[in-house]
């Protein structure tokens, strides 16, 4: 079996270096994918920096993968060599727990991340359980679809599961990789969409992506004026904030949903939660079936990631731009 070649982090915060590994014999339930594109999600940076304390070095990051099936294990029936597929955060699950039986594999306590203790998509190939490789609709270009495999599903699921509809008022906090896709899905669900951003230069693009309103959150009192306004506030940022004004900005029964991962624990007054019957929640990715639905919705509604394309060899340059919040709006690496 030929070796897989990629770019790996060898220590916390280090630049990625060329790296090869031997994938061994192909597992009967696995597919091997020859990678054409891989998005750079901010979670890759958290893993490279060991922000979550679970990184094992060396490892190849990357979990927004699109490519072509190059080999199928002996038990694989659903996919064929040559098919274009995508892989997101998840590479495996136990298959026998309650969540797996319900088709909610993303909630499996033994879920395997593609690049957590394994090697991911900044490479020429990757292997995953076939169940986690989903066909990509023809209408979606690989460059613009790769970021949907993690960023897209992560924002689609909480909007869909919160029942966002034409009567809803939705705020998206942080117009980065996840946030710029969230604006598009919230608009497709028919909601009035407000973009919350620290970067005023993003206003015109946020509006072009579907936002009806744009709020510069660095402006004093910007949030106070919006008290009682939103049914759902979806936050995609990876920074610490005072979340109390965000709770105040919810309507009665409104939800503050976290998908971005702030570094510190949050502190909240509970009276606004009790009095308005407001709630807090979090949400991870989605199941393979959710992924297929989300991709179909994206294809039918013209939803795509706005991308900056880099050759795979320039992953470090792209990561440096992401760290400075300069990427508009998702960096994607390509082997083509
Ligand atoms: P990203 O492209 O870097 O976007 C994050 C955005 O947050 C930035 O563009 C910026 O938007 C805003 N921001 C950055 N620093 C800020 C600060 N100090 N104060 C306020 N806003 C700030 O990152 P991403 O790829 O979208 O990922 C975002 C987060 O989601 C990460 O923590 C990632 O690990 C997490 N994530 C979670 C899941 C899940 O399953 N729940 C899946 C994927 C990613 P503005 O310029 O508009 O302010
Ligand atoms: Zn991700």
Coordinates of C-alpha atoms and ligand atoms in Angstrom, one line a residue, residues 41-44 63-64 89 150-151 154 178 285 330, ligand 2:
X41 CA -11.6 25.4 9.7
X42 CA -10.7 27.3 12.9
X43 CA -11.0 24.0 14.7
X44 CA -7.8 22.9 12.9
X63 CA -11.7 17.9 8.1
X64 CA -13.5 19.7 5.3
X89 CA -15.3 16.3 11.2
X150 CA -17.9 21.1 8.7
X151 CA -18.6 24.8 8.7
X154 CA -22.3 23.1 12.0
X178 CA -19.0 29.4 9.8
X285 CA -21.8 19.1 13.3
X330 CA -12.8 30.3 4.1
Ligands
LIG2 ZN1 -14.5 22.3 11.5

